[in-house]
Amino acid sequence: FGPFVDAKHEQVESCQLLGSFADVFKLCLKTIIEGTRSAGSQLVFVPSPRDVHHDPVYPQPPFPCPDLPKDDRARVHFVSDPCTLDVD
């Protein structure tokens, strides 16, 4: 996934967001996590250098882990960029 709050998005460039970058990011996370809950999907959140709410350095650390509901903690993963994932 990502970028989530894209530096190139027209609402970011024109300062038309209705909340802070962090608030918009939290809303994106909440929407994605809740929207995929019934599917049982594993989610991997990887930062992008264009995420305006996160460190623009490379390599990028993972996003700070928000307070996730207990049921989502095993299926939601926050990783760095770059990262190596071992699937199965």
mmCIF file with all atom_site columns, C-alpha atoms in Angstrom:
data_model
loop_
_atom_site.group_PDB
_atom_site.id
_atom_site.type_symbol
_atom_site.label_atom_id
_atom_site.label_alt_id
_atom_site.label_comp_id
_atom_site.label_asym_id
_atom_site.label_entity_id
_atom_site.label_seq_id
_atom_site.pdbx_PDB_ins_code
_atom_site.Cartn_x
_atom_site.Cartn_y
_atom_site.Cartn_z
_atom_site.occupancy
_atom_site.B_iso_or_equiv
_atom_site.pdbx_formal_charge
_atom_site.auth_seq_id
_atom_site.auth_comp_id
_atom_site.auth_asym_id
_atom_site.auth_atom_id
_atom_site.pdbx_PDB_model_num
ATOM 1  C CA . PHE A 1 1  ? 0.000   0.000   0.000  1.00 0.00 ? 1  PHE A CA 1
ATOM 2  C CA . GLY A 1 2  ? 0.934   3.599   -0.229 1.00 0.00 ? 2  GLY A CA 1
ATOM 3  C CA . PRO A 1 3  ? 1.500   6.393   -0.497 1.00 0.00 ? 3  PRO A CA 1
ATOM 4  C CA . PHE A 1 4  ? -1.427  7.099   1.813  1.00 0.00 ? 4  PHE A CA 1
ATOM 5  C CA . VAL A 1 5  ? -1.242  10.876  2.118  1.00 0.00 ? 5  VAL A CA 1
ATOM 6  C CA . ASP A 1 6  ? 0.526   11.529  -1.182 1.00 0.00 ? 6  ASP A CA 1
ATOM 7  C CA . ALA A 1 7  ? 2.637   14.682  -1.456 1.00 0.00 ? 7  ALA A CA 1
ATOM 8  C CA . LYS A 1 8  ? 1.554   14.894  -5.116 1.00 0.00 ? 8  LYS A CA 1
ATOM 9  C CA . HIS A 1 9  ? -2.191  14.793  -4.369 1.00 0.00 ? 9  HIS A CA 1
ATOM 10 C CA . GLU A 1 10 ? -3.912  18.020  -5.447 1.00 0.00 ? 10 GLU A CA 1
ATOM 11 C CA . GLN A 1 11 ? -5.590  18.538  -2.040 1.00 0.00 ? 11 GLN A CA 1
ATOM 12 C CA . VAL A 1 12 ? -2.210  18.229  -0.301 1.00 0.00 ? 12 VAL A CA 1
ATOM 13 C CA . GLU A 1 13 ? -0.459  20.537  -2.766 1.00 0.00 ? 13 GLU A CA 1
ATOM 14 C CA . SER A 1 14 ? -3.215  23.152  -2.526 1.00 0.00 ? 14 SER A CA 1
ATOM 15 C CA . CYS A 1 15 ? -3.603  22.862  1.298  1.00 0.00 ? 15 CYS A CA 1
ATOM 16 C CA . GLN A 1 16 ? -7.257  21.818  1.056  1.00 0.00 ? 16 GLN A CA 1
ATOM 17 C CA . LEU A 1 17 ? -7.225  18.864  3.455  1.00 0.00 ? 17 LEU A CA 1
ATOM 18 C CA . LEU A 1 18 ? -9.843  19.006  6.177  1.00 0.00 ? 18 LEU A CA 1
ATOM 19 C CA . GLY A 1 19 ? -7.491  17.626  8.837  1.00 0.00 ? 19 GLY A CA 1
ATOM 20 C CA . SER A 1 20 ? -3.842  17.166  9.658  1.00 0.00 ? 20 SER A CA 1
ATOM 21 C CA . PHE A 1 21 ? -1.723  14.760  7.632  1.00 0.00 ? 21 PHE A CA 1
ATOM 22 C CA . ALA A 1 22 ? -1.656  12.386  10.607 1.00 0.00 ? 22 ALA A CA 1
ATOM 23 C CA . ASP A 1 23 ? -5.451  12.487  10.971 1.00 0.00 ? 23 ASP A CA 1
ATOM 24 C CA . VAL A 1 24 ? -5.993  11.748  7.274  1.00 0.00 ? 24 VAL A CA 1
ATOM 25 C CA . PHE A 1 25 ? -3.531  8.847   7.518  1.00 0.00 ? 25 PHE A CA 1
ATOM 26 C CA . LYS A 1 26 ? -5.324  7.406   10.563 1.00 0.00 ? 26 LYS A CA 1
ATOM 27 C CA . LEU A 1 27 ? -8.635  7.607   8.707  1.00 0.00 ? 27 LEU A CA 1
ATOM 28 C CA . CYS A 1 28 ? -7.106  5.794   5.712  1.00 0.00 ? 28 CYS A CA 1
ATOM 29 C CA . LEU A 1 29 ? -5.777  3.045   7.978  1.00 0.00 ? 29 LEU A CA 1
ATOM 30 C CA . LYS A 1 30 ? -9.081  2.661   9.780  1.00 0.00 ? 30 LYS A CA 1
ATOM 31 C CA . THR A 1 31 ? -11.015 2.428   6.504  1.00 0.00 ? 31 THR A CA 1
ATOM 32 C CA . ILE A 1 32 ? -8.680  -0.174  5.016  1.00 0.00 ? 32 ILE A CA 1
ATOM 33 C CA . ILE A 1 33 ? -8.404  -2.283  8.169  1.00 0.00 ? 33 ILE A CA 1
ATOM 34 C CA . GLU A 1 34 ? -12.126 -2.304  8.898  1.00 0.00 ? 34 GLU A CA 1
ATOM 35 C CA . GLY A 1 35 ? -13.022 -2.820  5.241  1.00 0.00 ? 35 GLY A CA 1
ATOM 36 C CA . THR A 1 36 ? -10.897 -5.966  4.964  1.00 0.00 ? 36 THR A CA 1
ATOM 37 C CA . ARG A 1 37 ? -11.703 -7.488  8.345  1.00 0.00 ? 37 ARG A CA 1
ATOM 38 C CA . SER A 1 38 ? -14.375 -9.893  7.087  1.00 0.00 ? 38 SER A CA 1
ATOM 39 C CA . ALA A 1 39 ? -12.124 -11.121 4.257  1.00 0.00 ? 39 ALA A CA 1
ATOM 40 C CA . GLY A 1 40 ? -9.494  -12.284 6.743  1.00 0.00 ? 40 GLY A CA 1
ATOM 41 C CA . SER A 1 41 ? -6.739  -10.732 4.626  1.00 0.00 ? 41 SER A CA 1
ATOM 42 C CA . GLN A 1 42 ? -3.213  -10.120 5.869  1.00 0.00 ? 42 GLN A CA 1
ATOM 43 C CA . LEU A 1 43 ? -2.300  -6.454  5.430  1.00 0.00 ? 43 LEU A CA 1
ATOM 44 C CA . VAL A 1 44 ? 1.235   -5.179  4.995  1.00 0.00 ? 44 VAL A CA 1
ATOM 45 C CA . PHE A 1 45 ? 1.711   -1.418  5.234  1.00 0.00 ? 45 PHE A CA 1
ATOM 46 C CA . VAL A 1 46 ? 4.903   -0.193  3.570  1.00 0.00 ? 46 VAL A CA 1
ATOM 47 C CA . PRO A 1 47 ? 5.753   3.529   3.689  1.00 0.00 ? 47 PRO A CA 1
ATOM 48 C CA . SER A 1 48 ? 6.461   5.563   0.580  1.00 0.00 ? 48 SER A CA 1
ATOM 49 C CA . PRO A 1 49 ? 8.894   8.484   0.280  1.00 0.00 ? 49 PRO A CA 1
ATOM 50 C CA . ARG A 1 50 ? 5.876   10.501  -0.917 1.00 0.00 ? 50 ARG A CA 1
ATOM 51 C CA . ASP A 1 51 ? 3.901   10.014  2.330  1.00 0.00 ? 51 ASP A CA 1
ATOM 52 C CA . VAL A 1 52 ? 3.796   13.543  3.746  1.00 0.00 ? 52 VAL A CA 1
ATOM 53 C CA . HIS A 1 53 ? 3.007   12.354  7.273  1.00 0.00 ? 53 HIS A CA 1
ATOM 54 C CA . HIS A 1 54 ? 6.067   10.082  7.553  1.00 0.00 ? 54 HIS A CA 1
ATOM 55 C CA . ASP A 1 55 ? 9.876   10.327  7.523  1.00 0.00 ? 55 ASP A CA 1
ATOM 56 C CA . PRO A 1 56 ? 11.079  11.094  3.963  1.00 0.00 ? 56 PRO A CA 1
ATOM 57 C CA . VAL A 1 57 ? 14.479  9.481   4.567  1.00 0.00 ? 57 VAL A CA 1
ATOM 58 C CA . TYR A 1 58 ? 15.600  6.260   2.940  1.00 0.00 ? 58 TYR A CA 1
ATOM 59 C CA . PRO A 1 59 ? 15.589  3.586   4.237  1.00 0.00 ? 59 PRO A CA 1
ATOM 60 C CA . GLN A 1 60 ? 12.278  4.371   5.870  1.00 0.00 ? 60 GLN A CA 1
ATOM 61 C CA . PRO A 1 61 ? 11.250  3.038   9.257  1.00 0.00 ? 61 PRO A CA 1
ATOM 62 C CA . PRO A 1 62 ? 7.840   1.397   9.569  1.00 0.00 ? 62 PRO A CA 1
ATOM 63 C CA . PHE A 1 63 ? 4.820   3.532   10.326 1.00 0.00 ? 63 PHE A CA 1
ATOM 64 C CA . PRO A 1 64 ? 4.180   3.881   14.050 1.00 0.00 ? 64 PRO A CA 1
ATOM 65 C CA . CYS A 1 65 ? 1.807   1.108   15.023 1.00 0.00 ? 65 CYS A CA 1
ATOM 66 C CA . PRO A 1 66 ? -1.532  2.601   16.030 1.00 0.00 ? 66 PRO A CA 1
ATOM 67 C CA . ASP A 1 67 ? -3.704  1.149   18.737 1.00 0.00 ? 67 ASP A CA 1
ATOM 68 C CA . LEU A 1 68 ? -5.164  -1.717  16.761 1.00 0.00 ? 68 LEU A CA 1
ATOM 69 C CA . PRO A 1 69 ? -8.111  -3.752  17.987 1.00 0.00 ? 69 PRO A CA 1
ATOM 70 C CA . LYS A 1 70 ? -6.898  -7.048  19.441 1.00 0.00 ? 70 LYS A CA 1
ATOM 71 C CA . ASP A 1 71 ? -8.527  -9.046  16.621 1.00 0.00 ? 71 ASP A CA 1
ATOM 72 C CA . ASP A 1 72 ? -6.546  -7.132  13.967 1.00 0.00 ? 72 ASP A CA 1
ATOM 73 C CA . ARG A 1 73 ? -3.066  -7.306  15.516 1.00 0.00 ? 73 ARG A CA 1
ATOM 74 C CA . ALA A 1 74 ? -2.179  -10.684 14.003 1.00 0.00 ? 74 ALA A CA 1
ATOM 75 C CA . ARG A 1 75 ? -3.172  -9.719  10.457 1.00 0.00 ? 75 ARG A CA 1
ATOM 76 C CA . VAL A 1 76 ? -1.932  -6.118  10.187 1.00 0.00 ? 76 VAL A CA 1
ATOM 77 C CA . HIS A 1 77 ? 1.807   -5.626  9.693  1.00 0.00 ? 77 HIS A CA 1
ATOM 78 C CA . PHE A 1 78 ? 3.852   -2.419  9.513  1.00 0.00 ? 78 PHE A CA 1
ATOM 79 C CA . VAL A 1 79 ? 7.215   -2.869  7.791  1.00 0.00 ? 79 VAL A CA 1
ATOM 80 C CA . SER A 1 80 ? 10.097  -0.671  6.688  1.00 0.00 ? 80 SER A CA 1
ATOM 81 C CA . ASP A 1 81 ? 11.027  0.348   3.148  1.00 0.00 ? 81 ASP A CA 1
ATOM 82 C CA . PRO A 1 82 ? 12.903  -1.618  1.975  1.00 0.00 ? 82 PRO A CA 1
ATOM 83 C CA . CYS A 1 83 ? 11.878  -4.854  3.631  1.00 0.00 ? 83 CYS A CA 1
ATOM 84 C CA . THR A 1 84 ? 11.944  -8.562  2.983  1.00 0.00 ? 84 THR A CA 1
ATOM 85 C CA . LEU A 1 85 ? 8.744   -10.543 3.413  1.00 0.00 ? 85 LEU A CA 1
ATOM 86 C CA . ASP A 1 86 ? 8.631   -14.290 3.769  1.00 0.00 ? 86 ASP A CA 1
ATOM 87 C CA . VAL A 1 87 ? 5.254   -15.495 2.505  1.00 0.00 ? 87 VAL A CA 1
ATOM 88 C CA . ASP A 1 88 ? 4.617   -19.060 3.609  1.00 0.00 ? 88 ASP A CA 1
#
